[in-house]
mmCIF file of N, CA and C in Angstrom:
data_model
loop_
_atom_site.group_PDB
_atom_site.id
_atom_site.type_symbol
_atom_site.label_atom_id
_atom_site.label_comp_id
_atom_site.label_asym_id
_atom_site.label_seq_id
_atom_site.Cartn_x
_atom_site.Cartn_y
_atom_site.Cartn_z
ATOM 1 N N UNK A 1 73.445 146.490 188.572
ATOM 2 C CA UNK A 1 72.957 145.206 188.144
ATOM 3 C C UNK A 1 72.002 145.189 186.891
ATOM 4 N N UNK A 2 71.268 146.244 187.137
ATOM 5 C CA UNK A 2 70.080 146.297 186.011
ATOM 6 C C UNK A 2 70.618 146.505 184.495
ATOM 7 N N UNK A 3 71.925 147.147 184.573
ATOM 8 C CA UNK A 3 72.383 147.425 183.169
ATOM 9 C C UNK A 3 72.993 146.091 182.762
ATOM 10 N N UNK A 4 73.667 145.229 183.630
ATOM 11 C CA UNK A 4 74.091 143.875 183.221
ATOM 12 C C UNK A 4 73.100 142.982 182.817
ATOM 13 N N UNK A 5 72.041 142.964 183.408
ATOM 14 C CA UNK A 5 70.683 142.269 183.181
ATOM 15 C C UNK A 5 70.323 142.400 181.805
ATOM 16 N N UNK A 6 69.921 143.793 181.463
ATOM 17 C CA UNK A 6 69.476 144.139 180.213
ATOM 18 C C UNK A 6 70.395 143.719 179.120
ATOM 19 N N UNK A 7 71.634 143.609 179.314
ATOM 20 C CA UNK A 7 72.550 143.284 178.107
ATOM 21 C C UNK A 7 72.487 141.897 177.907
ATOM 22 N N UNK A 8 71.871 141.126 178.834
ATOM 23 C CA UNK A 8 72.030 139.613 178.706
ATOM 24 C C UNK A 8 70.421 138.989 178.752
ATOM 25 N N UNK A 9 69.557 139.705 178.526
ATOM 26 C CA UNK A 9 68.266 139.245 178.646
ATOM 27 C C UNK A 9 67.877 138.105 177.497
ATOM 28 N N UNK A 10 68.645 138.138 176.330
ATOM 29 C CA UNK A 10 68.219 137.331 175.288
ATOM 30 C C UNK A 10 68.644 135.759 175.802
ATOM 31 N N UNK A 11 69.553 135.670 176.644
ATOM 32 C CA UNK A 11 69.869 134.253 177.072
ATOM 33 C C UNK A 11 68.939 133.861 178.287
ATOM 34 N N UNK A 12 68.150 134.662 178.738
ATOM 35 C CA UNK A 12 67.154 134.314 179.928
ATOM 36 C C UNK A 12 66.029 133.469 179.525
ATOM 37 N N UNK A 13 65.564 132.540 180.180
ATOM 38 C CA UNK A 13 64.369 131.674 180.052
ATOM 39 C C UNK A 13 63.273 132.714 180.037
ATOM 40 N N UNK A 14 62.156 132.529 179.291
ATOM 41 C CA UNK A 14 60.996 133.397 179.186
ATOM 42 C C UNK A 14 59.695 132.630 179.593
ATOM 43 N N UNK A 15 58.979 133.052 180.698
ATOM 44 C CA UNK A 15 57.844 132.565 181.186
ATOM 45 C C UNK A 15 56.644 133.571 180.855
ATOM 46 N N UNK A 16 55.588 133.149 180.437
ATOM 47 C CA UNK A 16 54.460 133.925 180.131
ATOM 48 C C UNK A 16 53.431 133.887 181.249
ATOM 49 N N UNK A 17 52.808 135.050 181.650
ATOM 50 C CA UNK A 17 51.923 135.189 182.651
ATOM 51 C C UNK A 17 50.560 135.641 181.888
ATOM 52 N N UNK A 18 49.486 135.066 182.379
ATOM 53 C CA UNK A 18 48.190 135.387 181.671
ATOM 54 C C UNK A 18 47.809 136.789 181.750
ATOM 55 N N UNK A 19 47.301 137.327 180.736
ATOM 56 C CA UNK A 19 47.269 138.971 180.622
ATOM 57 C C UNK A 19 46.500 139.422 181.664
ATOM 58 N N UNK A 20 45.441 138.691 182.001
ATOM 59 C CA UNK A 20 44.658 139.398 183.333
ATOM 60 C C UNK A 20 45.465 139.577 184.579
ATOM 61 N N UNK A 21 46.330 138.510 184.878
ATOM 62 C CA UNK A 21 47.254 138.546 185.968
ATOM 63 C C UNK A 21 48.222 139.670 185.787
ATOM 64 N N UNK A 22 48.745 139.780 184.616
ATOM 65 C CA UNK A 22 49.701 140.888 184.111
ATOM 66 C C UNK A 22 49.233 142.204 184.543
ATOM 67 N N UNK A 23 47.977 142.410 184.138
ATOM 68 C CA UNK A 23 47.364 143.887 184.382
ATOM 69 C C UNK A 23 47.166 143.975 185.899
ATOM 70 N N UNK A 24 47.034 143.076 186.635
ATOM 71 C CA UNK A 24 46.933 143.168 188.087
ATOM 72 C C UNK A 24 48.265 143.513 188.734
ATOM 73 N N UNK A 25 49.317 142.849 188.309
ATOM 74 C CA UNK A 25 50.492 143.117 188.733
ATOM 75 C C UNK A 25 50.957 144.649 188.432
ATOM 76 N N UNK A 26 50.656 145.090 187.259
ATOM 77 C CA UNK A 26 51.081 146.328 186.813
ATOM 78 C C UNK A 26 50.278 147.317 187.682
ATOM 79 N N UNK A 27 49.046 147.127 187.821
ATOM 80 C CA UNK A 27 48.220 147.961 188.730
ATOM 81 C C UNK A 27 48.780 148.084 190.174
ATOM 82 N N UNK A 28 48.989 147.040 190.827
ATOM 83 C CA UNK A 28 49.384 146.813 192.141
ATOM 84 C C UNK A 28 50.774 147.545 192.294
ATOM 85 N N UNK A 29 51.848 147.307 191.314
ATOM 86 C CA UNK A 29 53.067 148.023 191.623
ATOM 87 C C UNK A 29 52.967 149.456 191.483
ATOM 88 N N UNK A 30 52.086 150.015 190.352
ATOM 89 C CA UNK A 30 51.922 151.407 190.192
ATOM 90 C C UNK A 30 51.333 152.071 191.620
ATOM 91 N N UNK A 31 50.105 151.466 191.995
ATOM 92 C CA UNK A 31 49.517 151.884 193.110
ATOM 93 C C UNK A 31 50.427 151.877 194.315
ATOM 94 N N UNK A 32 51.313 151.048 194.414
ATOM 95 C CA UNK A 32 52.148 150.979 195.723
ATOM 96 C C UNK A 32 53.334 152.131 195.607
ATOM 97 N N UNK A 33 53.286 152.776 194.472
ATOM 98 C CA UNK A 33 54.324 153.888 194.651
ATOM 99 C C UNK A 33 53.872 155.224 195.060
ATOM 100 N N UNK A 34 52.646 155.177 195.608
ATOM 101 C CA UNK A 34 52.012 156.337 196.029
ATOM 102 C C UNK A 34 52.577 156.690 197.365
ATOM 103 N N UNK A 35 52.841 158.067 197.484
ATOM 104 C CA UNK A 35 53.484 158.554 198.744
ATOM 105 C C UNK A 35 52.382 158.818 199.777
ATOM 106 N N UNK A 36 52.463 158.470 200.978
ATOM 107 C CA UNK A 36 51.533 158.550 201.974
ATOM 108 C C UNK A 36 52.291 159.154 203.366
ATOM 109 N N UNK A 37 52.332 160.504 203.456
ATOM 110 C CA UNK A 37 52.794 161.159 204.429
ATOM 111 C C UNK A 37 54.360 160.928 204.457
ATOM 112 N N UNK A 38 55.030 160.518 205.628
ATOM 113 C CA UNK A 38 56.281 160.317 205.594
ATOM 114 C C UNK A 38 56.833 158.877 205.367
ATOM 115 N N UNK A 39 55.822 158.136 204.904
ATOM 116 C CA UNK A 39 56.048 156.683 204.545
ATOM 117 C C UNK A 39 55.955 156.558 203.145
ATOM 118 N N UNK A 40 57.202 156.244 202.415
ATOM 119 C CA UNK A 40 57.047 155.960 201.033
ATOM 120 C C UNK A 40 57.461 154.318 200.855
ATOM 121 N N UNK A 41 56.628 153.794 200.015
ATOM 122 C CA UNK A 41 57.002 152.423 199.732
ATOM 123 C C UNK A 41 56.708 152.172 198.234
ATOM 124 N N UNK A 42 57.468 151.006 197.690
ATOM 125 C CA UNK A 42 57.173 150.632 196.396
ATOM 126 C C UNK A 42 57.000 149.032 196.620
ATOM 127 N N UNK A 43 55.935 148.391 196.068
ATOM 128 C CA UNK A 43 55.793 146.938 195.991
ATOM 129 C C UNK A 43 56.659 146.455 194.859
ATOM 130 N N UNK A 44 57.469 145.366 195.403
ATOM 131 C CA UNK A 44 58.504 144.839 194.480
ATOM 132 C C UNK A 44 58.118 143.353 194.397
ATOM 133 N N UNK A 45 57.696 142.885 193.201
ATOM 134 C CA UNK A 45 57.409 141.497 193.125
ATOM 135 C C UNK A 45 58.732 140.518 193.394
ATOM 136 N N UNK A 46 58.567 139.392 193.961
ATOM 137 C CA UNK A 46 59.534 138.506 194.316
ATOM 138 C C UNK A 46 59.567 137.253 193.217
ATOM 139 N N UNK A 47 60.516 136.660 193.006
ATOM 140 C CA UNK A 47 60.817 135.519 192.098
ATOM 141 C C UNK A 47 60.175 134.489 192.943
ATOM 142 N N UNK A 48 59.257 133.652 192.254
ATOM 143 C CA UNK A 48 58.687 132.533 192.911
ATOM 144 C C UNK A 48 59.614 131.423 193.157
ATOM 145 N N UNK A 49 60.743 131.469 192.269
ATOM 146 C CA UNK A 49 61.753 130.304 192.535
ATOM 147 C C UNK A 49 62.732 130.422 193.647
ATOM 148 N N UNK A 50 63.270 131.650 193.840
ATOM 149 C CA UNK A 50 64.221 131.895 194.697
ATOM 150 C C UNK A 50 63.963 132.988 195.784
ATOM 151 N N UNK A 51 62.783 133.735 195.603
ATOM 152 C CA UNK A 51 62.471 134.632 196.644
ATOM 153 C C UNK A 51 63.123 136.178 196.509
ATOM 154 N N UNK A 52 64.045 136.225 195.574
ATOM 155 C CA UNK A 52 64.776 137.623 195.383
ATOM 156 C C UNK A 52 63.937 138.559 194.718
ATOM 157 N N UNK A 53 63.929 139.822 195.047
ATOM 158 C CA UNK A 53 63.118 140.913 194.338
ATOM 159 C C UNK A 53 63.520 140.939 192.927
ATOM 160 N N UNK A 54 62.545 140.846 192.054
ATOM 161 C CA UNK A 54 62.711 140.957 190.686
ATOM 162 C C UNK A 54 62.930 142.481 190.163
ATOM 163 N N UNK A 55 63.753 142.600 189.126
ATOM 164 C CA UNK A 55 64.068 143.878 188.422
ATOM 165 C C UNK A 55 62.740 144.126 187.675
ATOM 166 N N UNK A 56 62.327 145.243 187.577
ATOM 167 C CA UNK A 56 61.142 145.669 186.681
ATOM 168 C C UNK A 56 61.689 146.342 185.543
ATOM 169 N N UNK A 57 61.263 146.113 184.321
ATOM 170 C CA UNK A 57 61.559 146.643 182.975
ATOM 171 C C UNK A 57 60.251 147.277 182.495
ATOM 172 N N UNK A 58 60.336 148.606 182.252
ATOM 173 C CA UNK A 58 59.208 149.392 181.707
ATOM 174 C C UNK A 58 59.258 149.710 180.140
ATOM 175 N N UNK A 59 58.128 150.057 179.700
ATOM 176 C CA UNK A 59 58.086 150.564 178.411
ATOM 177 C C UNK A 59 57.176 151.621 178.353
ATOM 178 N N UNK A 60 57.191 152.675 177.508
ATOM 179 C CA UNK A 60 56.299 153.695 177.479
ATOM 180 C C UNK A 60 55.367 153.404 176.122
ATOM 181 N N UNK A 61 54.116 153.519 176.633
ATOM 182 C CA UNK A 61 52.947 153.234 175.764
ATOM 183 C C UNK A 61 52.410 154.612 175.345
ATOM 184 N N UNK A 62 52.313 154.928 174.019
ATOM 185 C CA UNK A 62 51.941 156.251 173.566
ATOM 186 C C UNK A 62 50.564 156.112 173.133
ATOM 187 N N UNK A 63 49.596 156.665 173.945
ATOM 188 C CA UNK A 63 48.215 156.737 173.565
ATOM 189 C C UNK A 63 47.728 158.168 173.282
ATOM 190 N N UNK A 64 47.139 158.406 172.330
ATOM 191 C CA UNK A 64 46.689 159.846 171.822
ATOM 192 C C UNK A 64 45.989 160.531 173.146
ATOM 193 N N UNK A 65 45.275 159.838 173.855
ATOM 194 C CA UNK A 65 44.390 160.452 174.820
ATOM 195 C C UNK A 65 45.300 160.859 176.036
ATOM 196 N N UNK A 66 46.390 160.031 176.286
ATOM 197 C CA UNK A 66 46.971 160.524 177.576
ATOM 198 C C UNK A 66 48.434 160.894 177.342
ATOM 199 N N UNK A 67 49.039 161.001 176.023
ATOM 200 C CA UNK A 67 50.267 161.479 175.840
ATOM 201 C C UNK A 67 51.319 160.439 176.203
ATOM 202 N N UNK A 68 51.082 159.239 176.705
ATOM 203 C CA UNK A 68 52.108 158.263 176.876
ATOM 204 C C UNK A 68 52.054 158.030 178.327
ATOM 205 N N UNK A 69 52.287 156.745 178.664
ATOM 206 C CA UNK A 69 52.454 156.267 180.190
ATOM 207 C C UNK A 69 53.384 155.081 180.244
ATOM 208 N N UNK A 70 53.949 154.947 181.401
ATOM 209 C CA UNK A 70 54.942 153.791 181.434
ATOM 210 C C UNK A 70 54.024 152.603 182.007
ATOM 211 N N UNK A 71 54.388 151.405 181.420
ATOM 212 C CA UNK A 71 53.638 150.108 181.948
ATOM 213 C C UNK A 71 54.760 149.093 182.135
ATOM 214 N N UNK A 72 54.656 148.226 182.955
ATOM 215 C CA UNK A 72 55.700 147.175 183.115
ATOM 216 C C UNK A 72 55.748 146.142 181.729
ATOM 217 N N UNK A 73 56.914 146.043 181.233
ATOM 218 C CA UNK A 73 57.048 145.264 180.058
ATOM 219 C C UNK A 73 57.518 143.765 180.459
ATOM 220 N N UNK A 74 58.315 143.665 181.589
ATOM 221 C CA UNK A 74 58.795 142.379 182.045
ATOM 222 C C UNK A 74 59.548 142.502 183.494
ATOM 223 N N UNK A 75 59.302 141.247 184.155
ATOM 224 C CA UNK A 75 59.903 141.277 185.559
ATOM 225 C C UNK A 75 60.983 140.265 185.319
ATOM 226 N N UNK A 76 62.238 140.596 185.901
ATOM 227 C CA UNK A 76 63.487 139.815 185.740
ATOM 228 C C UNK A 76 64.047 139.344 186.940
ATOM 229 N N UNK A 77 64.460 138.108 186.898
ATOM 230 C CA UNK A 77 65.286 137.503 188.193
ATOM 231 C C UNK A 77 66.522 137.207 187.641
ATOM 232 N N UNK A 78 67.538 138.164 188.090
ATOM 233 C CA UNK A 78 69.038 137.792 187.518
ATOM 234 C C UNK A 78 69.534 136.653 187.999
ATOM 235 N N UNK A 79 69.415 136.110 189.363
ATOM 236 C CA UNK A 79 70.035 134.896 189.790
ATOM 237 C C UNK A 79 69.439 133.726 189.094
ATOM 238 N N UNK A 80 68.156 133.600 188.718
ATOM 239 C CA UNK A 80 67.638 132.458 188.194
ATOM 240 C C UNK A 80 67.541 132.577 186.661
ATOM 241 N N UNK A 81 67.883 133.734 186.009
ATOM 242 C CA UNK A 81 67.978 133.992 184.710
ATOM 243 C C UNK A 81 66.679 133.677 184.062
ATOM 244 N N UNK A 82 65.598 134.292 184.680
ATOM 245 C CA UNK A 82 64.237 134.042 184.118
ATOM 246 C C UNK A 82 63.618 135.506 183.953
ATOM 247 N N UNK A 83 62.743 135.585 182.613
ATOM 248 C CA UNK A 83 62.180 136.799 182.400
ATOM 249 C C UNK A 83 60.561 136.559 182.370
ATOM 250 N N UNK A 84 59.783 137.217 182.976
ATOM 251 C CA UNK A 84 58.349 137.000 182.905
ATOM 252 C C UNK A 84 57.739 138.189 182.203
ATOM 253 N N UNK A 85 56.828 137.787 181.109
ATOM 254 C CA UNK A 85 56.234 138.894 180.346
ATOM 255 C C UNK A 85 54.750 138.447 180.323
ATOM 256 N N UNK A 86 53.904 139.396 179.697
ATOM 257 C CA UNK A 86 52.566 139.088 179.549
ATOM 258 C C UNK A 86 52.356 138.153 178.385
ATOM 259 N N UNK A 87 51.321 137.258 178.540
ATOM 260 C CA UNK A 87 51.014 136.290 177.541
ATOM 261 C C UNK A 87 50.331 137.181 176.379
ATOM 262 N N UNK A 88 50.674 136.889 175.255
ATOM 263 C CA UNK A 88 50.111 137.533 174.083
ATOM 264 C C UNK A 88 48.854 136.856 173.773
ATOM 265 N N UNK A 89 47.829 137.831 173.694
ATOM 266 C CA UNK A 89 46.283 137.263 173.371
ATOM 267 C C UNK A 89 46.414 136.629 171.916
ATOM 268 N N UNK A 90 45.734 135.604 171.799
ATOM 269 C CA UNK A 90 45.625 135.051 170.505
ATOM 270 C C UNK A 90 44.611 135.587 169.588
ATOM 271 N N UNK A 91 45.111 135.936 168.324
ATOM 272 C CA UNK A 91 44.391 136.722 167.417
ATOM 273 C C UNK A 91 43.579 135.918 166.514
#
């Protein structure tokens, strides 16, 4: 399903999430990927409109200090055809 969603993202509605909230989402999802003993879990955000788990799109940010790391670039709900992304700060 992810491949189909990626091909059609241009037709999805886009909603902006305030940058501070976006950083919180990125931090929580990455921290939830930690393995603890025999229990593995990953936090998956739910679509606030229909309750389905959203797909997570990643991008790699290349920083000279860390050699690059993945960050969440978008949350996508296929059934609702909505894409959430970080609000761009005003310059």
